[in-house]
mmCIF file of C-alpha atoms in Angstrom:
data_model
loop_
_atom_site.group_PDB
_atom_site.id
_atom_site.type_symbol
_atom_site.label_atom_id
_atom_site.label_comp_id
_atom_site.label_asym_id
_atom_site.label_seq_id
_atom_site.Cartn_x
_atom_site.Cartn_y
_atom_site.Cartn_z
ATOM 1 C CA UNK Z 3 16.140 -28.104 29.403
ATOM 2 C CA UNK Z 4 15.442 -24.611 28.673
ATOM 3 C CA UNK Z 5 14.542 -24.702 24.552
ATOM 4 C CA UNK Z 6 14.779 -20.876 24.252
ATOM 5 C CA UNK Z 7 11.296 -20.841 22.933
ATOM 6 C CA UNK Z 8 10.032 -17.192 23.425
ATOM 7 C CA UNK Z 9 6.077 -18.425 23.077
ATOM 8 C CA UNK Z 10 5.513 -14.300 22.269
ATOM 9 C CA UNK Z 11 7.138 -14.416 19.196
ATOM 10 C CA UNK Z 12 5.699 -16.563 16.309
ATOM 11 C CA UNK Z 13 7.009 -19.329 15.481
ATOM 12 C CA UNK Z 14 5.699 -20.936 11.464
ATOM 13 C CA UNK Z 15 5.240 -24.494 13.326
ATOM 14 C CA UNK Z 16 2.659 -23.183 15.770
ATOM 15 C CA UNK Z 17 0.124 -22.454 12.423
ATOM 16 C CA UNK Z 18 1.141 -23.733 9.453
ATOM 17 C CA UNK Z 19 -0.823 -22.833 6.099
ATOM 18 C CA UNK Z 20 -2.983 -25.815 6.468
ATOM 19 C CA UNK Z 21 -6.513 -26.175 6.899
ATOM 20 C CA UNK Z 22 -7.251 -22.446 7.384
ATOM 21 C CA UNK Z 23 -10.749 -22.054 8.215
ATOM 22 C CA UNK Z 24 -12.850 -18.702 7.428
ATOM 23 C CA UNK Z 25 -12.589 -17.173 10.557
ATOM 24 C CA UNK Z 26 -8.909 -17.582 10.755
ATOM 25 C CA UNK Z 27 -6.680 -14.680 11.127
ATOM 26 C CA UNK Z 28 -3.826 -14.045 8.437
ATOM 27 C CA UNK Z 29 -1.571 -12.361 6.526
ATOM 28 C CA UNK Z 30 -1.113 -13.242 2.955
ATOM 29 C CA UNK Z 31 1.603 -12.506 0.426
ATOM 30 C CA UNK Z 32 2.923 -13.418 -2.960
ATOM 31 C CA UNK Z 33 -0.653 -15.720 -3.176
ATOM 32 C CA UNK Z 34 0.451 -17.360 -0.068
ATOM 33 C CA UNK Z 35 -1.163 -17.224 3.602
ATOM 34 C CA UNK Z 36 0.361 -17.561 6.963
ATOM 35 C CA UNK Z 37 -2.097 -18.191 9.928
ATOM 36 C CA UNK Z 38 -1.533 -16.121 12.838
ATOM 37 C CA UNK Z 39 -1.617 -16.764 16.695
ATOM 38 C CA UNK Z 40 -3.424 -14.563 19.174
ATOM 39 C CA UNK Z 41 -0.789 -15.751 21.737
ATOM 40 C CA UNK Z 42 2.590 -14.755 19.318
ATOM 41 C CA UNK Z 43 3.533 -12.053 17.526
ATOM 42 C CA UNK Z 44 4.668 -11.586 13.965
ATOM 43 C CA UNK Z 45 7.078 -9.640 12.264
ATOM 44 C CA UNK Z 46 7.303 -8.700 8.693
ATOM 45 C CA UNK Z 47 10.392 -7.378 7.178
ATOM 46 C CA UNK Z 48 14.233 -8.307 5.917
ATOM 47 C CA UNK Z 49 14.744 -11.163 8.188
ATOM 48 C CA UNK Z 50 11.155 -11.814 10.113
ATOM 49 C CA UNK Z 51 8.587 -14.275 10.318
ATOM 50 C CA UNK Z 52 7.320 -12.945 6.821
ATOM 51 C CA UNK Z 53 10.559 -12.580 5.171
ATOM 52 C CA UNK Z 54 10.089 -9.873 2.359
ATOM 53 C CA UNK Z 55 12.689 -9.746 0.205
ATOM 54 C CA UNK Z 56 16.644 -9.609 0.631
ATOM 55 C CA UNK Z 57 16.564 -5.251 -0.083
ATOM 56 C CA UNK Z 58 19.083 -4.023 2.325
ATOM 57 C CA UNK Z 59 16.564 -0.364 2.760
ATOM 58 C CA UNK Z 60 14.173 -2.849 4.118
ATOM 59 C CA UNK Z 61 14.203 -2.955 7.636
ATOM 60 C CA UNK Z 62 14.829 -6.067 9.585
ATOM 61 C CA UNK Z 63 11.613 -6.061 11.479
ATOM 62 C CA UNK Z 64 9.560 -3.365 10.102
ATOM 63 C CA UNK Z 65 5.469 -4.123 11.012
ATOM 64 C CA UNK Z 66 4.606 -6.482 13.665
ATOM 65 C CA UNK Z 67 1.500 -8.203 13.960
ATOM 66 C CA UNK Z 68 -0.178 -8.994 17.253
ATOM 67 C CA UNK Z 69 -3.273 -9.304 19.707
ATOM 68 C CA UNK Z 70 -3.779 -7.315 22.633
ATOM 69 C CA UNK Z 71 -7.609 -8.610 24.461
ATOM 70 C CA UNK Z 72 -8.715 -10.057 21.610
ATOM 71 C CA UNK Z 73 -8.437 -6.903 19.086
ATOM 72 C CA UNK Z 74 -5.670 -7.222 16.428
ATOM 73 C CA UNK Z 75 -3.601 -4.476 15.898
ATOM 74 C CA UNK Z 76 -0.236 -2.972 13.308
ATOM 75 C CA UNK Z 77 2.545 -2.057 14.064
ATOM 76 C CA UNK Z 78 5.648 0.043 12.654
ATOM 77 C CA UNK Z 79 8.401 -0.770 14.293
ATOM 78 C CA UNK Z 80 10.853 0.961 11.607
ATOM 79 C CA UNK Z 81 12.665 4.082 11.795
ATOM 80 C CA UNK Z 82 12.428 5.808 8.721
ATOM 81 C CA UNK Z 83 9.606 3.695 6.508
ATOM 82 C CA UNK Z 84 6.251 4.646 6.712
ATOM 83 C CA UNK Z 85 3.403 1.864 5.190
ATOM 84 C CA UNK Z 86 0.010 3.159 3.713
ATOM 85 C CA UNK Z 87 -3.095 1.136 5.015
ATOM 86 C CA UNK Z 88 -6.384 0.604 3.515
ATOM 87 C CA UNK Z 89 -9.916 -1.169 3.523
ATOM 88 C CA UNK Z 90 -11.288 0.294 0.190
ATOM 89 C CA UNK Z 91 -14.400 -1.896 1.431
ATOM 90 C CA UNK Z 92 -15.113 0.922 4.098
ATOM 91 C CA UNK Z 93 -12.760 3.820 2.323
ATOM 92 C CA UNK Z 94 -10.433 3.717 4.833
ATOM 93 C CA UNK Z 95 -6.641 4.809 4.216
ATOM 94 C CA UNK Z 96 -3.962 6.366 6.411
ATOM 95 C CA UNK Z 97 -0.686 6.746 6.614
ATOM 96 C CA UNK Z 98 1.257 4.432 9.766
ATOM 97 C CA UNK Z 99 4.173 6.654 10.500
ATOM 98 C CA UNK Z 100 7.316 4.781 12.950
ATOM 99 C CA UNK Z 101 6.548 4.325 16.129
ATOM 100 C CA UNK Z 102 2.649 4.174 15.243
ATOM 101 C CA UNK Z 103 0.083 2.037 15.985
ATOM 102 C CA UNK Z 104 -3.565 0.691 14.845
ATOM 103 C CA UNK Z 105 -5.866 -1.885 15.346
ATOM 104 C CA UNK Z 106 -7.051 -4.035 12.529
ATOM 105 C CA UNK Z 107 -10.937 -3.809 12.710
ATOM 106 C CA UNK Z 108 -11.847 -3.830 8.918
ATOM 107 C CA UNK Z 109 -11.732 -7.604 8.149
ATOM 108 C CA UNK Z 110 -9.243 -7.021 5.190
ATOM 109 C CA UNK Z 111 -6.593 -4.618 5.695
ATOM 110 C CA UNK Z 112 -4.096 -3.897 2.507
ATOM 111 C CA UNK Z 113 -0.601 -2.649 3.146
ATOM 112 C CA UNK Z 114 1.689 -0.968 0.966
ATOM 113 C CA UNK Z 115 5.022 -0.117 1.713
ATOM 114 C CA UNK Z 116 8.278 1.114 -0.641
ATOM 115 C CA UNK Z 117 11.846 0.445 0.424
ATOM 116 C CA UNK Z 118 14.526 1.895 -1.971
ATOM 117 C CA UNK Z 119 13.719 1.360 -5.538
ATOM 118 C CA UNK Z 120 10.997 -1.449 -4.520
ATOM 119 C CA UNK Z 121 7.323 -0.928 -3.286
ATOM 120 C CA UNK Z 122 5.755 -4.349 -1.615
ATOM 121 C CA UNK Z 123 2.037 -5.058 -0.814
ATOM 122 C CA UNK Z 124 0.486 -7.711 1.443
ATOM 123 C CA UNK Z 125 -2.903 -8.151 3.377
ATOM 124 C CA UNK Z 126 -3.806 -9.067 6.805
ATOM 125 C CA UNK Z 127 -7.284 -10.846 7.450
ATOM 126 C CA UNK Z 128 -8.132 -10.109 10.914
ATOM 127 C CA UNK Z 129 -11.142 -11.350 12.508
ATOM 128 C CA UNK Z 130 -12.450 -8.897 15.000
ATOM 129 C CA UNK Z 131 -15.308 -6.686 15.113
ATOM 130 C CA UNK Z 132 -15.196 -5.315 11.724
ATOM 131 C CA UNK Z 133 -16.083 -1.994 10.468
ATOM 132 C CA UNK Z 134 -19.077 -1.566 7.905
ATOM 133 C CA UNK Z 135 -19.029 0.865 5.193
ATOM 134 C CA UNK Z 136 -21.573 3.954 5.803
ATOM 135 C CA UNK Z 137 -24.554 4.571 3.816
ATOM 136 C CA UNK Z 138 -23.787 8.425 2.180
ATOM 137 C CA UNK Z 139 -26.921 10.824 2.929
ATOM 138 C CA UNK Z 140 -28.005 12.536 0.211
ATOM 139 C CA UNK Z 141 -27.013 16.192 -0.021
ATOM 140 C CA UNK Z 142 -28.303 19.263 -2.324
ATOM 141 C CA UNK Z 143 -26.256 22.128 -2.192
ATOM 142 C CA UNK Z 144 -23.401 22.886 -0.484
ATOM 143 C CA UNK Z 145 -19.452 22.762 -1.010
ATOM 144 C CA UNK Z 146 -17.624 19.781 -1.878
ATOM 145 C CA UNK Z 147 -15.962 18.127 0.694
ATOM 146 C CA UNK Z 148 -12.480 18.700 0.609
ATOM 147 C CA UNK Z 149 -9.850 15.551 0.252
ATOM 148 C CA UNK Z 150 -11.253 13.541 -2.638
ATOM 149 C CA UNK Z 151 -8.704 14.495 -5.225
ATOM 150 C CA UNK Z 152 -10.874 15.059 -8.912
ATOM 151 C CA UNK Z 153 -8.253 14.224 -11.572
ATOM 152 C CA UNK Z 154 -8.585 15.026 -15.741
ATOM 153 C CA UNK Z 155 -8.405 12.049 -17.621
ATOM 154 C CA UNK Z 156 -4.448 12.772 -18.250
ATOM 155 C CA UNK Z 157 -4.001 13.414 -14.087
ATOM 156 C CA UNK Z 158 -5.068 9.847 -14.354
ATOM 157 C CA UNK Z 159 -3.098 8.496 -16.920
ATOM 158 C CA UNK Z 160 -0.181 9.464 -15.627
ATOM 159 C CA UNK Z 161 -1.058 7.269 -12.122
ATOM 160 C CA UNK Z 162 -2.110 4.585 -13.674
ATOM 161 C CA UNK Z 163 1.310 4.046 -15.441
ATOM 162 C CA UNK Z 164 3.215 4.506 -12.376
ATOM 163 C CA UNK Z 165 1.097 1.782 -10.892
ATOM 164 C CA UNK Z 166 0.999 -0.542 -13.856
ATOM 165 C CA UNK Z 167 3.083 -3.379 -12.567
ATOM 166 C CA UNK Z 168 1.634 -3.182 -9.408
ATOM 167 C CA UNK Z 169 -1.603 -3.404 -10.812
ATOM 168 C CA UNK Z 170 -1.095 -6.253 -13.261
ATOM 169 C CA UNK Z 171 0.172 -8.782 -10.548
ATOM 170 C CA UNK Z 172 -1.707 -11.569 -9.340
ATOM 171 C CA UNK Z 173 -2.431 -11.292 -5.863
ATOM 172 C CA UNK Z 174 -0.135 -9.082 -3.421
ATOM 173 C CA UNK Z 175 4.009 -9.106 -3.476
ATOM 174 C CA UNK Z 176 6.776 -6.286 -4.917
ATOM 175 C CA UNK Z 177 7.316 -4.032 -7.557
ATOM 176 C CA UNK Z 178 9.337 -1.338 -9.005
ATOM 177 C CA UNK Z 179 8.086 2.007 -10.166
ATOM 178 C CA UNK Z 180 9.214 3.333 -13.807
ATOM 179 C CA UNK Z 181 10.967 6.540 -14.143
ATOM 180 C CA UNK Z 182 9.702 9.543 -15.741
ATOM 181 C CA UNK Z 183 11.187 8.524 -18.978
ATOM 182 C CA UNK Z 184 9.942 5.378 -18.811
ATOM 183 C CA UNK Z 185 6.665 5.980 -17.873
ATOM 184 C CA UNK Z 186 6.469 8.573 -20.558
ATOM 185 C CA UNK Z 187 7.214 6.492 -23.501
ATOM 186 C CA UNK Z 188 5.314 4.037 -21.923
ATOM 187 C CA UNK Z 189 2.186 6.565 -23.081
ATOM 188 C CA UNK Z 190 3.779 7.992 -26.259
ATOM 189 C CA UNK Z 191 4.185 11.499 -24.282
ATOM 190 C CA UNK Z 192 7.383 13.455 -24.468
ATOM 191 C CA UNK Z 193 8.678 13.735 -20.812
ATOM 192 C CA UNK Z 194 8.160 17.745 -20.761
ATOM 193 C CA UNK Z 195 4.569 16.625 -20.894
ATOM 194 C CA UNK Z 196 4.996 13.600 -18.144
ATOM 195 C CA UNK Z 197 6.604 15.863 -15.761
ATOM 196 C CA UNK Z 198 4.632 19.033 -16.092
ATOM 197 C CA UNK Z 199 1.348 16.838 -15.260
ATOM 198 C CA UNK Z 200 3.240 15.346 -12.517
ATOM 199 C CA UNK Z 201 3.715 18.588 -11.157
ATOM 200 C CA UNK Z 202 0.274 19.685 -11.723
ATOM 201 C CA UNK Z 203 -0.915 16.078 -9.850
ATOM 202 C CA UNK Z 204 1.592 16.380 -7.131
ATOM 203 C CA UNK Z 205 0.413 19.770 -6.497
ATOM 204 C CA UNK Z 206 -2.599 18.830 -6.226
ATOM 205 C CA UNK Z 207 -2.264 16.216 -3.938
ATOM 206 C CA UNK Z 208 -0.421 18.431 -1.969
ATOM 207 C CA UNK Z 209 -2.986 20.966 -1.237
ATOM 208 C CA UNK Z 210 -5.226 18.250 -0.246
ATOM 209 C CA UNK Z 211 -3.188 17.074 2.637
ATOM 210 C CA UNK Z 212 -1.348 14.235 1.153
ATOM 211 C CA UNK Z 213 1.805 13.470 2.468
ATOM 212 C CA UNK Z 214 5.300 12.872 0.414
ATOM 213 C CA UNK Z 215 4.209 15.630 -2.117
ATOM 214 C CA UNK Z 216 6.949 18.062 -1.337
ATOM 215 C CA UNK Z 217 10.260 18.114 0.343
ATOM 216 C CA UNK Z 218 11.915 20.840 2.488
ATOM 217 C CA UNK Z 219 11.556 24.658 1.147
ATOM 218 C CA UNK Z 220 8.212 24.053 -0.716
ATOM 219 C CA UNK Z 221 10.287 22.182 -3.094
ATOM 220 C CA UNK Z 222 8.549 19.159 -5.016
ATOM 221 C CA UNK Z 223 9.625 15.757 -3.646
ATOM 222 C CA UNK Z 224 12.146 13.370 -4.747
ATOM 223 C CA UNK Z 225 10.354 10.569 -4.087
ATOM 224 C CA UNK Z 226 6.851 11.948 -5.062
ATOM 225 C CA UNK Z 227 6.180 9.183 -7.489
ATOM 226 C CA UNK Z 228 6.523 6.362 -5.257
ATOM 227 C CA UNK Z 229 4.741 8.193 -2.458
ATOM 228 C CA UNK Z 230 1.874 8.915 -5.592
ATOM 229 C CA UNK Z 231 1.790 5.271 -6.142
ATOM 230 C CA UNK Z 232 1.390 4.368 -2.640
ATOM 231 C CA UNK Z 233 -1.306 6.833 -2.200
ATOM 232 C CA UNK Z 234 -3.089 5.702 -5.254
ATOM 233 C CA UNK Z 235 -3.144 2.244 -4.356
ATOM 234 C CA UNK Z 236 -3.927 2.174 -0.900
ATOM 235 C CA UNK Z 237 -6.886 4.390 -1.590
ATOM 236 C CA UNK Z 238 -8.284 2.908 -4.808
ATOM 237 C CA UNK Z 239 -7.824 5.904 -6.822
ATOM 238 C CA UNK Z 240 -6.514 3.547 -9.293
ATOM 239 C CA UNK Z 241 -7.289 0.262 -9.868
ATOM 240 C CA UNK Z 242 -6.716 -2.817 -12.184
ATOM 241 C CA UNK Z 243 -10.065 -1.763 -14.556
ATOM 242 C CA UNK Z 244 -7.991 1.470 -15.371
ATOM 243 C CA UNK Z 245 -4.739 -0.626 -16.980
ATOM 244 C CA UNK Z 246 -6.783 -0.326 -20.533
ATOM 245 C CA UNK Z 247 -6.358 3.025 -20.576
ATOM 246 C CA UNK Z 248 -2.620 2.834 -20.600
ATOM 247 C CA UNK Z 249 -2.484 0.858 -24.202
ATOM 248 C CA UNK Z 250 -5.616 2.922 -25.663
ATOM 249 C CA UNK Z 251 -3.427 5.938 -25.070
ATOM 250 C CA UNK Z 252 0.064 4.415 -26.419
ATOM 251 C CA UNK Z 253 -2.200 3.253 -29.474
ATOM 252 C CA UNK Z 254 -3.820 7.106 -29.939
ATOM 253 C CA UNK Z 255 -0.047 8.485 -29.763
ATOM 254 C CA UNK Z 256 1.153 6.155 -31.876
ATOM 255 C CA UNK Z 257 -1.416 6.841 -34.784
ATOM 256 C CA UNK Z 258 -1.023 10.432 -34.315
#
């Protein structure tokens, strides 16, 4: 009797979270891991193996999980959604456009990825030949290499409070990014202030090579702050050690 078992798609009763060993392949989120299956492949999204959330701008089947001789690999199945990767272990990040592809050589890989009003993060454990960070040579003289985004103390500020809740959670799942306003009283700025130094950061970002900065005609994006937070993230600009400086400033204002 024909079962209608595809065995190239995963199916949750072929590895169940149980007994995962160290060198076990996976993909963890919300705190909880799903082994994977060199043999099957699996699909994260709306209604997938890994089941993000009910958010109708999420698609279906959006990143897809899979081995191809023995190397694991990412990727985007979507249409219009684009997920920034990372291994801040190596400083890795980039940018996996739809239709695009990579393999997953780093050990850890984090993903972050914002659909509507929500931005989600999750991690795949791959074993396969990983990547090792490279020792820096030591250099006198010279230009700065160009990429590395240096930020005032305020530049900062205003990431980190983008990225608060995102930051604060336990482990990997969803969040939503505060408005202008809300980020702004979050600080004790007025919003002129907020949005003039998230012009200036944007800006900045922008002449770096970042992607999401701007929209057509030069003009600054729309969604600039969730692509910020995204970028942020997924390259460690900001991390949870910065969330003090969030209350220290609210606290200054406050006083003042």
């Amino acid at each position: 009797m024909n079962t209608g078992h595809d065995p190239s798609v995963y199916d949750p009763s072929d590895a169940a979270d149980t007994g995962l060993d160290d060198g076990a392949t996976y993909v963890e989120y919300c705190g909880e891991r799903t082994a994977l299956d060199a043999d099957r492949r699996f699909f994260i999204g709306r209604e997938a193996d890994l089941s993000i959330d009910d958010n109708p701008y999420l698609h279906r089947r959006f990143l897809v999980v899979h081995n191809e001789n023995g190397l694991w690999w990412l990727t985007n199945l979507g249409t219009h959604l684009s997920a920034s990767v990372s291994a801040g272990d190596v400083g890795f990040s980039a940018t996996l456009g739809p239709g695009a592809r990579m393999p997953l050589v780093f050990g850890e890989t984090t993903i972050v990825f914002t659909a509507g009003p929500t931005t989600y993060e999750l991690s795949v454990f791959a074993r396969a030949p990983q990547v090792k960070s490279v020792t820096r040579p030591e250099f006198s003289g010279g230009h700065t290499t160009q990429g590395v985004p240096t930020l005032t103390e305020s530049q900062k500020l205003l990431i980190v409070v983008l990225a608060e809740e995102i930051l604060r959670r336990e482990g990997t799942g969803a969040s939503s990014i505060p408005s202008s306003a809300q980020a702004a009283r979050r600080l004790g700025w007025p919003l002129t202030k907020f949005n003039r130094k998230l012009d200036n950061v944007c800006d900045k970002l922008d002449q770096l090579g970042v992607s999401g900065m701007r929209g057509g005609g030069g003009k600054l994006a729309s969604n600039r702050r969730t692509k910020l937070v995204e970028y942020a993230v997924s390259s460690r600009i900001v991390t949870r050690e910065d969330l003090p400086l969030i209350d220290a400033e609210a606290a200054r204002n406050a006083a003042g």
